[in-house]
PDB file of C-alpha atoms in Angstrom:
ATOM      1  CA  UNK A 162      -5.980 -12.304   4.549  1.00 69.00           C
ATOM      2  CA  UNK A 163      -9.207 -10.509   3.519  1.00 71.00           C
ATOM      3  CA  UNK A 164     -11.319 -13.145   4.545  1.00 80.00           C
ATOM      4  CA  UNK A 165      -9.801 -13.666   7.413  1.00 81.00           C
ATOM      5  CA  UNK A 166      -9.928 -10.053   8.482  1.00 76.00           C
ATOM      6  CA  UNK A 167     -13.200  -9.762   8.001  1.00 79.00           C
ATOM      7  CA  UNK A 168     -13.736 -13.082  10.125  1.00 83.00           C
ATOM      8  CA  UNK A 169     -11.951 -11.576  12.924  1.00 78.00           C
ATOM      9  CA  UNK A 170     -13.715  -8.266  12.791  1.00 77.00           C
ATOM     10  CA  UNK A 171     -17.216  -9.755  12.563  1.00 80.00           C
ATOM     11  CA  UNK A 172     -16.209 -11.708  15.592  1.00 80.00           C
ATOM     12  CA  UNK A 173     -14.062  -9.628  18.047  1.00 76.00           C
ATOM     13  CA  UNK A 174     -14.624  -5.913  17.185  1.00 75.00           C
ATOM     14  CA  UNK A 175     -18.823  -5.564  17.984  1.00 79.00           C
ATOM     15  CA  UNK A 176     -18.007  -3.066  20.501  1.00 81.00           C
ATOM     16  CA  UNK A 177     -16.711   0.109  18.541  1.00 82.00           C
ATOM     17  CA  UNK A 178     -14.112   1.587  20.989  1.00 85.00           C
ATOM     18  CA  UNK A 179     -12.411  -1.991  20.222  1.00 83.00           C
ATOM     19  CA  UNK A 180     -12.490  -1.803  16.344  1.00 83.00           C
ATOM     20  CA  UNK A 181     -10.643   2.251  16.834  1.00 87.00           C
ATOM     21  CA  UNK A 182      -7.901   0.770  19.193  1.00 88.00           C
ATOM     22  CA  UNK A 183      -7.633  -2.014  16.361  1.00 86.00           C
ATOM     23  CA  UNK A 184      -7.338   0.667  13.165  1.00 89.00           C
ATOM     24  CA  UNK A 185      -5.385   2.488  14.924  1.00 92.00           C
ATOM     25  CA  UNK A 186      -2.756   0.308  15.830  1.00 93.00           C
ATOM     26  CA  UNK A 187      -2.925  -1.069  12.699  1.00 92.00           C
ATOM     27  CA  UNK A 188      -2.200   1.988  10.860  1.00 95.00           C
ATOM     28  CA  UNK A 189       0.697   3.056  13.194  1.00 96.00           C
ATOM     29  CA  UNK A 190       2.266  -1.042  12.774  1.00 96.00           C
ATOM     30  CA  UNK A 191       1.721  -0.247   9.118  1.00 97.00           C
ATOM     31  CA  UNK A 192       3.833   2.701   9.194  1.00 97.00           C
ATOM     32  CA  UNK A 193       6.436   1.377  11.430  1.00 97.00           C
ATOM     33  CA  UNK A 194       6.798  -1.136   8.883  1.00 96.00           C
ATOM     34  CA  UNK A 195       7.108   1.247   6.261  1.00 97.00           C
ATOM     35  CA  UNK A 196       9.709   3.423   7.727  1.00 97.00           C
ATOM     36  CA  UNK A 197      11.985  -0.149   8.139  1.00 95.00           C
ATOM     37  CA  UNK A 198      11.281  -0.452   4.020  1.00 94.00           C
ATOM     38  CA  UNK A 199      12.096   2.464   3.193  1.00 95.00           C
ATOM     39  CA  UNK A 200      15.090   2.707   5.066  1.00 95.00           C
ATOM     40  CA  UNK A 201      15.634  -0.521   3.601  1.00 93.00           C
ATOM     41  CA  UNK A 202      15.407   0.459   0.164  1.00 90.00           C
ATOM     42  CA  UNK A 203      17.693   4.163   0.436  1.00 91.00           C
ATOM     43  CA  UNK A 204      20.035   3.179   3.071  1.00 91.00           C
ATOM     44  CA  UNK A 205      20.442  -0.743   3.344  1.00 87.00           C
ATOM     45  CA  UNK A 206      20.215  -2.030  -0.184  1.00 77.00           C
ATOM     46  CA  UNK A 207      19.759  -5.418   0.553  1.00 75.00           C
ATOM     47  CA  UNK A 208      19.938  -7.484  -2.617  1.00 74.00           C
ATOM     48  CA  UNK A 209      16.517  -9.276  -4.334  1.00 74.00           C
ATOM     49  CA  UNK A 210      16.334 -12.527  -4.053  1.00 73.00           C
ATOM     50  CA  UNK A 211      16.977 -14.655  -7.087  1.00 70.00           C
ATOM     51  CA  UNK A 212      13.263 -16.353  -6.296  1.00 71.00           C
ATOM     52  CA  UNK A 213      11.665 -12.991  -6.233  1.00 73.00           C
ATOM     53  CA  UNK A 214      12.622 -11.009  -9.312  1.00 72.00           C
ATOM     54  CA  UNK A 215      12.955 -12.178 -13.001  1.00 69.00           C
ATOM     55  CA  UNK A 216      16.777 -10.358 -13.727  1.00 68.00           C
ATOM     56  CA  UNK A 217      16.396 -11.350 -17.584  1.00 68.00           C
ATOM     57  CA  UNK A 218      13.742  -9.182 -17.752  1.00 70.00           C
ATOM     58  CA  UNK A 219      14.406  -6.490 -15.019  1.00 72.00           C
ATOM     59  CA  UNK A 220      18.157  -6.291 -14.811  1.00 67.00           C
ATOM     60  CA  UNK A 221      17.844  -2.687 -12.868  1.00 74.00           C
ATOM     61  CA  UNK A 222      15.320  -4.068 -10.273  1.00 73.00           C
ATOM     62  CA  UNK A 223      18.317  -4.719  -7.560  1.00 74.00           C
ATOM     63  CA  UNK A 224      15.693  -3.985  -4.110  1.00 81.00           C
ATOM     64  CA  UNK A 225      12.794  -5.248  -3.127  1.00 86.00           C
ATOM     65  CA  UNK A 226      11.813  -3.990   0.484  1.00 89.00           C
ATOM     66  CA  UNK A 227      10.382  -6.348   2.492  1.00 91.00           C
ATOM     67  CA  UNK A 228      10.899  -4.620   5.736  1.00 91.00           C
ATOM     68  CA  UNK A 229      10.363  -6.595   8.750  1.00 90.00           C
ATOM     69  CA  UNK A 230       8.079  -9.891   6.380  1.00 89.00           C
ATOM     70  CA  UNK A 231      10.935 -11.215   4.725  1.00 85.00           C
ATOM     71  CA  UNK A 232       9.555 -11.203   1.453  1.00 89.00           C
ATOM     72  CA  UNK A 233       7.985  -8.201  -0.709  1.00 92.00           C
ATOM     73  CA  UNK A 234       4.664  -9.785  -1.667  1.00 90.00           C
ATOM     74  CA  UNK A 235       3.857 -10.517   2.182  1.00 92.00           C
ATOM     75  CA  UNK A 236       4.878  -7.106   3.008  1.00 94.00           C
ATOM     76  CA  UNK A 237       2.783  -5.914   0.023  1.00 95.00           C
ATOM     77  CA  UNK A 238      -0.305  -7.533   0.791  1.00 93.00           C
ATOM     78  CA  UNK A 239       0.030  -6.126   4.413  1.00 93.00           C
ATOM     79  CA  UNK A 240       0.476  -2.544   2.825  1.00 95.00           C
ATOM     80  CA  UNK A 241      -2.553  -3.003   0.505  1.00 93.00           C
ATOM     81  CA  UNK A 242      -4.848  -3.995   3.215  1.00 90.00           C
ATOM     82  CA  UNK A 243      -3.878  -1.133   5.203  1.00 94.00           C
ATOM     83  CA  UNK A 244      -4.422   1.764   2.768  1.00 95.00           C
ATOM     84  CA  UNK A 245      -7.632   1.598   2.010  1.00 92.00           C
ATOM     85  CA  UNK A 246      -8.487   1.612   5.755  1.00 92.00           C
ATOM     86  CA  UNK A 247      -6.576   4.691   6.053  1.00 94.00           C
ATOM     87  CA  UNK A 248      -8.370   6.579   2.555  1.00 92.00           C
ATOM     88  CA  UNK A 249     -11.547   5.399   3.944  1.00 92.00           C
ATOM     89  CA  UNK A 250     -10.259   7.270   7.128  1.00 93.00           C
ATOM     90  CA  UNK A 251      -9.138  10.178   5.155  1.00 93.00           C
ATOM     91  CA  UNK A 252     -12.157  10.382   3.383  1.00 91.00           C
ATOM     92  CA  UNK A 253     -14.346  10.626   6.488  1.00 93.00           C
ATOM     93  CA  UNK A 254     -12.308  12.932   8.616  1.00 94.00           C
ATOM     94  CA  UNK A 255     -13.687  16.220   8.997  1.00 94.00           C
ATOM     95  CA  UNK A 256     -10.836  18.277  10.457  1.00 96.00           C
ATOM     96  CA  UNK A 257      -7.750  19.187   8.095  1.00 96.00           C
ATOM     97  CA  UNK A 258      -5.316  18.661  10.788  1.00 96.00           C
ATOM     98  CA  UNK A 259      -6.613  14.566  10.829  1.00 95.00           C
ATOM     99  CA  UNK A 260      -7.193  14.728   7.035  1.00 96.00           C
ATOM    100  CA  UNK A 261      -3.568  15.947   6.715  1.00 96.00           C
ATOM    101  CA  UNK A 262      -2.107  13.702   9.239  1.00 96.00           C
ATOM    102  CA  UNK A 263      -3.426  11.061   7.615  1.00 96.00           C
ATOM    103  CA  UNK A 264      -2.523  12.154   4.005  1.00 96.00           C
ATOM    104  CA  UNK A 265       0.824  11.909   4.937  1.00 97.00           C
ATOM    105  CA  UNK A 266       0.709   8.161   6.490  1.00 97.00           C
ATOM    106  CA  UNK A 267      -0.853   7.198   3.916  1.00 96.00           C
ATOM    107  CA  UNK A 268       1.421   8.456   1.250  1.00 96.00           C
ATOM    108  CA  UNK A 269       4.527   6.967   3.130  1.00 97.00           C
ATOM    109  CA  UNK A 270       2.739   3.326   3.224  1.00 97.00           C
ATOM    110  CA  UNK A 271       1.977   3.830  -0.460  1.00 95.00           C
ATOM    111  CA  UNK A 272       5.228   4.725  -1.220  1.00 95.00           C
ATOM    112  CA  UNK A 273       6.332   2.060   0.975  1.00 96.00           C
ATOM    113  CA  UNK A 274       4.073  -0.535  -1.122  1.00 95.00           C
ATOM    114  CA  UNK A 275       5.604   0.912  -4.331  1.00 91.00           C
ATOM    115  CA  UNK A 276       9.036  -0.072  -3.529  1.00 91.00           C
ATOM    116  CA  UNK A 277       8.120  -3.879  -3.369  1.00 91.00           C
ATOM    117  CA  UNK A 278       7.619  -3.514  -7.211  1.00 87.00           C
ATOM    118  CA  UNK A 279       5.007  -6.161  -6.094  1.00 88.00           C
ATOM    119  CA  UNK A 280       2.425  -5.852  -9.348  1.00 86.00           C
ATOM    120  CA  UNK A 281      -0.113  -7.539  -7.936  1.00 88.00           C
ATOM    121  CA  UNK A 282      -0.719  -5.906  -4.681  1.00 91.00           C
ATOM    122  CA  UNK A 283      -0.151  -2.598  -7.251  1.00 89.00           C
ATOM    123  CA  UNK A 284      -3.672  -4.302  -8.979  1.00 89.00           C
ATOM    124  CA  UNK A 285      -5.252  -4.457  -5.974  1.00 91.00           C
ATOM    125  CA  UNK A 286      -5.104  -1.333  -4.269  1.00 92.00           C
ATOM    126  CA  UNK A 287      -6.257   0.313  -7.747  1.00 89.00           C
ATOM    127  CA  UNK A 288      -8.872  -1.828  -7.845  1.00 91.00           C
ATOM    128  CA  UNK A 289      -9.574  -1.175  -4.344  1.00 91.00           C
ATOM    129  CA  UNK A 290      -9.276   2.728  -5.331  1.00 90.00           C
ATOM    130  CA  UNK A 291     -11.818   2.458  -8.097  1.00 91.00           C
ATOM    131  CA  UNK A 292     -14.303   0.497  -6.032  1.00 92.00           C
ATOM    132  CA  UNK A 293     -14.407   2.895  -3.263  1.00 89.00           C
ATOM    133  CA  UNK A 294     -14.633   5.621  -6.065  1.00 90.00           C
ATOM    134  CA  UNK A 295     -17.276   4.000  -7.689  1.00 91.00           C
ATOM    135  CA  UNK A 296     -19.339   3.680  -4.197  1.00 90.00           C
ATOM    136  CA  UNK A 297     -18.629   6.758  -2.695  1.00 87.00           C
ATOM    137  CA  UNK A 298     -17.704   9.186  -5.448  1.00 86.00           C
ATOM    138  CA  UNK A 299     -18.038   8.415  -9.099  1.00 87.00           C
ATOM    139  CA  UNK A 300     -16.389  11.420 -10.168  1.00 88.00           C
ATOM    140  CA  UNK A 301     -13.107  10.465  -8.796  1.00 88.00           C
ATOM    141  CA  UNK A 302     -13.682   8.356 -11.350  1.00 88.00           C
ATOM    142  CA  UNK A 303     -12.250  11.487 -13.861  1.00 91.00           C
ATOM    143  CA  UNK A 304      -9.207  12.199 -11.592  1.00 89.00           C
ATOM    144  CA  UNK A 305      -8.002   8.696 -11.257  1.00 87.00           C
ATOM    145  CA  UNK A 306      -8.155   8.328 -15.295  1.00 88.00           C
ATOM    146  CA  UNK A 307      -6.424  11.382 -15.558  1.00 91.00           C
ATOM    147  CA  UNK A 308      -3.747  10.852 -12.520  1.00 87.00           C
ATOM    148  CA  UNK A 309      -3.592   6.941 -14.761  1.00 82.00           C
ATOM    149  CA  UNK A 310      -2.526   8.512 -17.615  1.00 86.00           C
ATOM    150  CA  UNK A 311      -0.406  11.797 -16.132  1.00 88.00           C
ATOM    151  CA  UNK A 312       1.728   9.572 -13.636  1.00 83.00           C
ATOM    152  CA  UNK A 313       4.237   7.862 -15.959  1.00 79.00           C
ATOM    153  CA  UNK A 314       5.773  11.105 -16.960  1.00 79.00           C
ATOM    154  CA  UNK A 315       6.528  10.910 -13.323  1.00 82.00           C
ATOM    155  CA  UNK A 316       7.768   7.491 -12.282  1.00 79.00           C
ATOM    156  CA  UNK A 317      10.935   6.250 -12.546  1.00 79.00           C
ATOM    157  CA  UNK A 318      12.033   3.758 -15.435  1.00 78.00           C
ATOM    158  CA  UNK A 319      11.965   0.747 -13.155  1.00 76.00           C
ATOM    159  CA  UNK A 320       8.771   1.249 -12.214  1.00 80.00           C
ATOM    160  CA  UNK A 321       7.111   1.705 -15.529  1.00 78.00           C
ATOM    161  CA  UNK A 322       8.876  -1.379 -16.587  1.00 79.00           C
ATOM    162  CA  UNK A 323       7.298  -3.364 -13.843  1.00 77.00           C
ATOM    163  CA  UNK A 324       3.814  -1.739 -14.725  1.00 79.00           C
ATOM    164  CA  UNK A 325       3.830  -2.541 -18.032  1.00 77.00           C
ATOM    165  CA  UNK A 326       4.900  -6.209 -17.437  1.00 75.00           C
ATOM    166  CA  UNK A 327       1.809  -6.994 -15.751  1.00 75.00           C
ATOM    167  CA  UNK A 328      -0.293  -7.883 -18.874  1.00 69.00           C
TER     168      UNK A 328
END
């Protein structure tokens, strides 16, 4: 999807006012989407597929939203190419009204992505995190270790169980 994104962009989005319709409609499909997985997740409780969830190891993992994609890692992947548009976005806006606007999309896609329990989309955007850390701001570098090592004392069971199945 990466590849072909950046395909796409190189090709159709030269003129700028193109590439802003593009982002923005992008970010306001990803949080359409979101809304429909979350509601999924509280209200619907659709049952995981067999095919999509080891229940040996994860017997309390009973939802995985996949929202309008029909299957969490899709939806995932969608979600984890989105947010780092939108911190990028965050991180360049200069008034608070945009930077909180877009704070708060971007912490219902996240959330949305978190409630796939898809790991490796979970890898990515980290790694995606530290990257743009490392390019644009080493010391977030210091917060991100310490919000790594505060946040389980925060997250439910389920979700520490998924984290540290990963390795």
């Amino acid at each position: 999807i990466y590849f072909m994104a950046f395909y796409c962009a190189a090709l159709l989005f030269q003129d700028l006012e193109k590439m802003k319709y593009a982002i923005v409609f992008s970010i306001i499909s990803a949080l359409i989407v979101s809304f429909i997985g979350i509601y999924q997740y509280f209200f619907v409780k659709v049952r995981t597929a067999m095919a999509w969830v080891d229940i040996t190891q994860f017997p309390e993992l009973s939802t995985r939203v996949y929202a309008t994609m029909e299957n969490p890692n899709v939806l995932a992947e969608y979600l984890g190419f989105i947010i780092p548009i939108n911190l990028g976005l965050l991180w360049a806006a200069k008034k608070p009204a945009v930077k909180g606007l877009l704070g708060i999309i971007t912490s219902i896609i996240a959330l949305c992505l978190i409630l796939t329990f898809s790991r490796g989309a979970w890898l990515g955007l980290a790694l995606a995190v530290m990257i743009f850390a490392v390019l644009k701001e080493p010391r977030l570098l210091i917060v991100i270790l310490v919000l790594a090592f505060v946040s389980p004392a925060f997250m439910p069971d389920v979700v520490q169980t998924r984290i540290a199945s990963i390795g």
